[in-house]
Short mmCIF file of C-alpha atoms in Angstrom, two decimals:
data_model
loop_
_atom_site.label_atom_id
_atom_site.label_comp_id
_atom_site.label_asym_id
_atom_site.label_seq_id
_atom_site.Cartn_x
_atom_site.Cartn_y
_atom_site.Cartn_z
CA MET A 1294 -12.39 -5.71 26.42
CA LYS A 1295 -10.29 -2.59 25.99
CA GLU A 1296 -11.10 -0.56 22.90
CA HIS A 1297 -8.41 0.99 20.73
CA ASP A 1298 -8.38 3.41 17.85
CA ASP A 1299 -5.77 4.15 15.23
CA LYS A 1300 -4.44 7.16 17.17
CA THR A 1301 -3.80 5.48 20.51
CA ALA A 1302 -2.91 1.91 19.51
CA ARG A 1303 0.54 0.84 18.33
CA TYR A 1304 -0.06 -1.49 15.42
CA ALA A 1305 1.42 -2.92 12.25
CA ILE A 1306 -0.51 -3.07 9.00
CA LEU A 1307 -0.26 -5.29 5.92
CA SER A 1308 -0.13 -4.22 2.27
CA HIS A 1309 -0.32 -6.95 -0.33
CA ARG A 1310 -1.62 -8.13 -3.67
CA TRP A 1311 -4.92 -9.93 -3.18
CA GLY A 1312 -5.28 -13.58 -4.15
CA ALA A 1313 -7.06 -16.50 -2.44
CA GLU A 1314 -7.90 -14.62 0.78
CA VAL A 1315 -9.69 -15.36 4.06
CA ASN A 1316 -12.52 -12.92 4.74
CA TYR A 1317 -13.93 -11.55 8.00
CA GLU A 1318 -16.79 -14.05 8.24
CA GLU A 1319 -14.48 -17.02 7.70
CA MET A 1320 -11.93 -15.75 10.19
CA ILE A 1321 -14.37 -15.24 13.06
CA GLY A 1322 -16.11 -18.55 12.31
CA LEU A 1323 -12.94 -20.61 11.89
CA MET A 1324 -13.21 -22.57 15.14
CA LYS A 1325 -16.88 -23.43 14.50
CA MET A 1326 -16.19 -24.95 11.08
CA GLU A 1327 -16.08 -28.62 10.33
CA GLU A 1328 -12.51 -29.95 10.29
CA GLU A 1329 -12.45 -30.37 6.51
CA GLU A 1330 -13.71 -26.83 5.85
CA ARG A 1331 -11.30 -25.38 8.42
CA GLY A 1332 -8.44 -27.26 6.79
CA GLU A 1333 -9.33 -25.80 3.39
CA VAL A 1334 -9.26 -22.26 4.77
CA LYS A 1335 -5.94 -22.79 6.53
CA GLN A 1336 -4.37 -24.12 3.35
CA ARG A 1337 -5.10 -20.91 1.44
CA HIS A 1338 -2.18 -18.66 0.63
CA GLY A 1339 -4.17 -15.78 2.13
CA TYR A 1340 -4.37 -17.52 5.52
CA GLN A 1341 -0.65 -18.24 5.55
CA LYS A 1342 -0.05 -14.59 4.69
CA ILE A 1343 -2.04 -13.53 7.77
CA ILE A 1344 -0.15 -15.97 10.00
CA LYS A 1345 3.26 -14.87 8.69
CA SER A 1346 2.45 -11.17 9.06
CA CYS A 1347 1.24 -11.82 12.63
CA GLU A 1348 4.51 -13.60 13.38
CA GLN A 1349 6.45 -10.65 11.97
CA ALA A 1350 4.41 -8.16 14.01
CA THR A 1351 5.02 -10.19 17.18
CA LYS A 1352 8.74 -10.35 16.41
CA ASP A 1353 8.75 -6.55 16.02
CA GLY A 1354 7.00 -6.05 19.36
CA TYR A 1355 3.48 -5.17 18.18
CA GLU A 1356 0.40 -6.59 19.85
CA TRP A 1357 -1.95 -5.57 17.03
CA LEU A 1358 -1.94 -6.13 13.27
CA TRP A 1359 -4.53 -4.88 10.76
CA VAL A 1360 -5.16 -6.85 7.57
CA ASP A 1361 -7.77 -5.59 5.11
CA THR A 1362 -8.95 -9.02 3.96
CA CYS A 1363 -10.18 -10.21 7.36
CA CYS A 1364 -10.62 -7.00 9.38
CA ILE A 1365 -13.44 -5.49 7.28
CA ASP A 1366 -16.90 -7.04 7.36
CA LYS A 1367 -17.92 -6.50 3.74
CA ARG A 1368 -21.43 -7.76 4.46
CA SER A 1369 -22.04 -4.32 5.99
CA SER A 1370 -22.07 -1.57 3.35
CA ALA A 1371 -21.74 1.04 6.14
CA GLU A 1372 -18.62 -0.64 7.55
CA LEU A 1373 -17.11 -1.04 4.09
CA SER A 1374 -17.71 2.64 3.28
CA GLU A 1375 -16.24 3.76 6.60
CA ALA A 1376 -13.19 1.53 6.11
CA ILE A 1377 -12.46 2.80 2.60
CA ASN A 1378 -12.87 6.42 3.69
CA SER A 1379 -10.56 5.80 6.67
CA MET A 1380 -7.99 3.63 4.90
CA TYR A 1381 -5.38 6.30 4.20
CA ARG A 1382 -5.45 7.43 7.83
CA TRP A 1383 -5.14 3.87 9.11
CA TYR A 1384 -2.01 3.31 7.02
CA GLN A 1385 -0.68 6.72 7.98
CA ASN A 1386 -1.06 6.06 11.73
CA ALA A 1387 0.45 2.56 11.66
CA GLN A 1388 3.90 2.21 13.20
CA VAL A 1389 5.01 0.01 10.31
CA CYS A 1390 3.54 -1.32 7.08
CA TYR A 1391 4.61 -4.72 5.78
CA ALA A 1392 4.59 -4.78 1.97
CA TYR A 1393 4.41 -8.40 0.87
CA LEU A 1394 5.76 -9.02 -2.65
CA ASN A 1395 4.39 -12.46 -3.45
CA ASP A 1396 6.16 -12.72 -6.80
CA VAL A 1397 9.70 -11.95 -5.60
CA GLY A 1398 11.74 -15.05 -4.79
CA GLU A 1399 15.18 -13.46 -4.34
CA SER A 1400 16.51 -12.23 -0.99
CA THR A 1401 17.17 -8.75 -2.41
CA PHE A 1402 14.89 -6.11 -3.88
CA PRO A 1403 14.76 -6.19 -7.73
CA THR A 1404 17.23 -3.61 -9.04
CA LYS A 1405 16.15 -3.47 -12.68
CA GLU A 1406 13.17 -4.18 -14.88
CA ASP A 1407 12.69 -7.82 -15.79
CA CYS A 1408 9.90 -8.25 -18.34
CA ASN A 1409 10.44 -12.01 -18.46
CA LYS A 1410 9.90 -12.49 -14.74
CA PHE A 1411 7.28 -9.74 -14.29
CA ASP A 1412 5.71 -9.82 -17.73
CA LYS A 1413 2.23 -8.82 -16.52
CA SER A 1414 3.33 -5.81 -14.48
CA ASN A 1415 5.66 -3.64 -16.58
CA GLY A 1416 8.81 -5.48 -15.53
CA TRP A 1417 8.41 -4.89 -11.79
CA PRO A 1418 6.66 -6.84 -9.00
CA GLU A 1419 2.89 -6.79 -9.37
CA TRP A 1420 2.51 -4.87 -6.10
CA PHE A 1421 3.69 -1.74 -7.95
CA VAL A 1422 0.91 -1.73 -10.54
CA ARG A 1423 -2.05 -2.15 -8.20
CA GLY A 1424 -4.28 0.81 -7.38
CA TRP A 1425 -4.65 0.45 -3.62
CA THR A 1426 -0.93 -0.04 -2.98
CA LEU A 1427 -0.20 3.55 -4.09
CA GLN A 1428 -1.58 5.06 -0.88
CA GLU A 1429 -0.19 2.11 1.07
CA LEU A 1430 3.28 3.10 -0.13
CA ILE A 1431 2.94 6.84 0.55
CA ALA A 1432 0.88 7.04 3.75
CA PRO A 1433 2.86 4.96 6.32
CA LYS A 1434 5.89 6.38 8.10
CA GLU A 1435 7.75 3.12 7.60
CA VAL A 1436 7.26 0.50 4.89
CA ARG A 1437 9.25 -2.73 4.99
CA PHE A 1438 9.33 -4.99 1.93
CA PHE A 1439 9.26 -8.78 2.19
CA ASN A 1440 9.67 -11.42 -0.51
CA LYS A 1441 7.37 -14.43 -0.96
CA ASP A 1442 9.18 -16.32 1.83
CA TRP A 1443 8.88 -13.39 4.26
CA VAL A 1444 12.55 -12.45 4.00
CA HIS A 1445 13.05 -8.72 4.59
CA ILE A 1446 14.49 -7.15 1.40
CA GLY A 1447 14.55 -3.43 2.21
CA SER A 1448 12.65 -0.43 3.57
CA LYS A 1449 10.96 2.50 1.88
CA TRP A 1450 13.59 4.86 3.31
CA GLN A 1451 16.52 2.77 2.08
CA LEU A 1452 15.03 2.16 -1.36
CA ALA A 1453 13.58 5.63 -1.95
CA PRO A 1454 15.77 6.54 -5.00
CA MET A 1455 14.99 3.22 -6.69
CA LEU A 1456 11.30 3.42 -5.77
CA GLN A 1457 11.21 6.88 -7.34
CA ASP A 1458 12.37 5.36 -10.63
CA VAL A 1459 9.83 2.54 -10.39
CA THR A 1460 6.79 4.60 -9.35
CA GLY A 1461 7.49 8.18 -10.44
CA ILE A 1462 6.88 9.36 -6.87
CA PRO A 1463 9.57 11.82 -5.67
CA SER A 1464 11.89 10.32 -3.04
CA LYS A 1465 11.08 13.19 -0.63
CA VAL A 1466 7.44 12.05 -0.62
CA LEU A 1467 8.48 8.45 -0.08
CA ARG A 1468 10.68 9.44 2.84
CA SER A 1469 8.40 11.93 4.61
CA GLY A 1470 4.91 11.74 3.10
CA LEU A 1471 2.70 14.33 1.42
CA ALA A 1472 2.12 16.60 4.43
CA GLY A 1473 3.46 20.11 3.88
CA LYS A 1474 4.35 19.47 0.26
CA HIS A 1475 2.62 21.17 -2.64
CA PHE A 1476 2.03 18.91 -5.61
CA CYS A 1477 -0.53 19.75 -8.26
CA VAL A 1478 -3.49 17.44 -8.77
CA ALA A 1479 -2.26 16.28 -12.18
CA GLN A 1480 1.10 15.25 -10.74
CA ILE A 1481 -0.48 13.12 -8.01
CA MET A 1482 -2.87 11.64 -10.56
CA SER A 1483 0.11 10.73 -12.75
CA TRP A 1484 1.44 8.44 -10.01
CA ALA A 1485 -1.70 6.33 -10.46
CA ALA A 1486 -1.76 6.45 -14.27
CA ASN A 1487 -0.49 2.93 -14.95
CA ARG A 1488 -2.04 1.22 -11.95
CA GLU A 1489 -4.95 -1.19 -12.10
CA THR A 1490 -7.84 -2.17 -9.85
CA THR A 1491 -10.16 -5.15 -10.08
CA ARG A 1492 -13.25 -2.94 -9.70
CA VAL A 1493 -13.59 0.14 -11.92
CA GLU A 1494 -14.83 2.20 -8.98
CA ASP A 1495 -11.70 1.47 -6.95
CA ARG A 1496 -9.59 3.54 -9.33
CA ALA A 1497 -11.31 6.54 -7.76
CA TYR A 1498 -11.84 5.21 -4.24
CA SER A 1499 -8.17 4.29 -3.84
CA LEU A 1500 -7.15 7.92 -4.46
CA MET A 1501 -9.43 9.65 -1.95
CA GLY A 1502 -6.89 9.69 0.86
CA LEU A 1503 -4.17 11.18 -1.32
CA PHE A 1504 -6.39 14.18 -2.02
CA GLY A 1505 -7.94 14.40 1.45
CA VAL A 1506 -11.52 13.92 0.26
CA ASN A 1507 -14.33 11.67 1.40
CA MET A 1508 -17.36 10.37 -0.44
CA PRO A 1509 -19.85 7.48 -0.13
CA MET A 1510 -19.14 4.16 -1.83
CA LEU A 1511 -21.49 3.28 -4.68
CA TYR A 1512 -20.23 0.03 -6.19
CA GLY A 1513 -22.00 -0.38 -9.50
CA GLU A 1514 -21.59 3.25 -10.56
CA GLY A 1515 -18.58 2.39 -12.75
CA LYS A 1516 -16.66 5.33 -14.24
CA LYS A 1517 -18.97 7.82 -12.53
CA ALA A 1518 -16.91 7.22 -9.38
CA PHE A 1519 -13.98 9.04 -10.96
CA GLN A 1520 -16.20 11.94 -11.94
CA ARG A 1521 -17.41 12.21 -8.35
CA LEU A 1522 -13.80 12.14 -7.15
CA GLN A 1523 -12.91 15.02 -9.48
CA LEU A 1524 -15.90 17.04 -8.25
CA GLU A 1525 -14.86 16.51 -4.63
CA ILE A 1526 -11.31 17.63 -5.42
CA ILE A 1527 -12.60 20.74 -7.21
CA ARG A 1528 -14.82 21.51 -4.22
CA ILE A 1529 -11.82 21.82 -1.85
CA SER A 1530 -9.12 22.94 -4.29
CA SER A 1531 -8.53 25.75 -6.76
CA ASP A 1532 -5.86 23.73 -8.59
CA HIS A 1533 -6.82 23.92 -12.27
CA THR A 1534 -4.38 21.20 -13.33
CA ILE A 1535 -7.20 18.73 -12.68
CA PHE A 1536 -8.70 19.89 -15.99
CA ALA A 1537 -5.49 18.94 -17.79
CA TRP A 1538 -5.61 15.38 -16.53
CA ASN A 1539 -6.62 12.57 -18.88
CA PRO A 1540 -6.08 8.87 -18.17
CA PRO A 1541 -3.58 7.31 -20.58
CA ILE A 1542 -5.07 6.01 -23.84
CA PRO A 1543 -3.61 2.78 -25.24
CA ARG A 1544 -1.82 3.41 -28.52
CA THR A 1545 -1.35 1.04 -31.45
#
């Protein structure tokens, strides 16, 4: 079997909001399952998402596709830590990133806030308020958005001005990445201010790539993860704006 890495292989990568997913163990054991169990897995929305993204990658001429839900063996803490520390680079080196917006039914990208339709995510698709999707929007050279039926509804390049309004990220970063640009720590942190993660620790872990730092994963450490992130940033940077940063406090 020929081995590939993220520098030599041409591959597509998926960015999405997690739901009922298929994990690594289930994927590699699919053919050994009893028919009923295999049928249950294949009925999951997460399995259909993998199949549809594979079909899109094949249509675009890519032999390889990376999907976080089934390509990381989370039973191995070493593999999980390596994957999280490498995640930004993997998205950065992908030829294309497919951003799947599972709550968009229209065949065009939403052009204005709709708090009735997206009442749980500040009036925009939920993809835009998740923590991990921040780096998945910035890192790849090309991001293509798809609605829930896998209809293409725009690219990061085409939608940059609108995405700037939605995310607060300057369009020049959306179009050409962070390399060579000088943004203060507080400004980059502000892009993540209103985003959420399921695990408290992931608020910090999902930002490592944006600041070019690495650190071990310690799930269970809670808010200490963010303190460790700040210490790592201070260690490589003399940018004092990090001391001016405070996460937003809910107001009554």
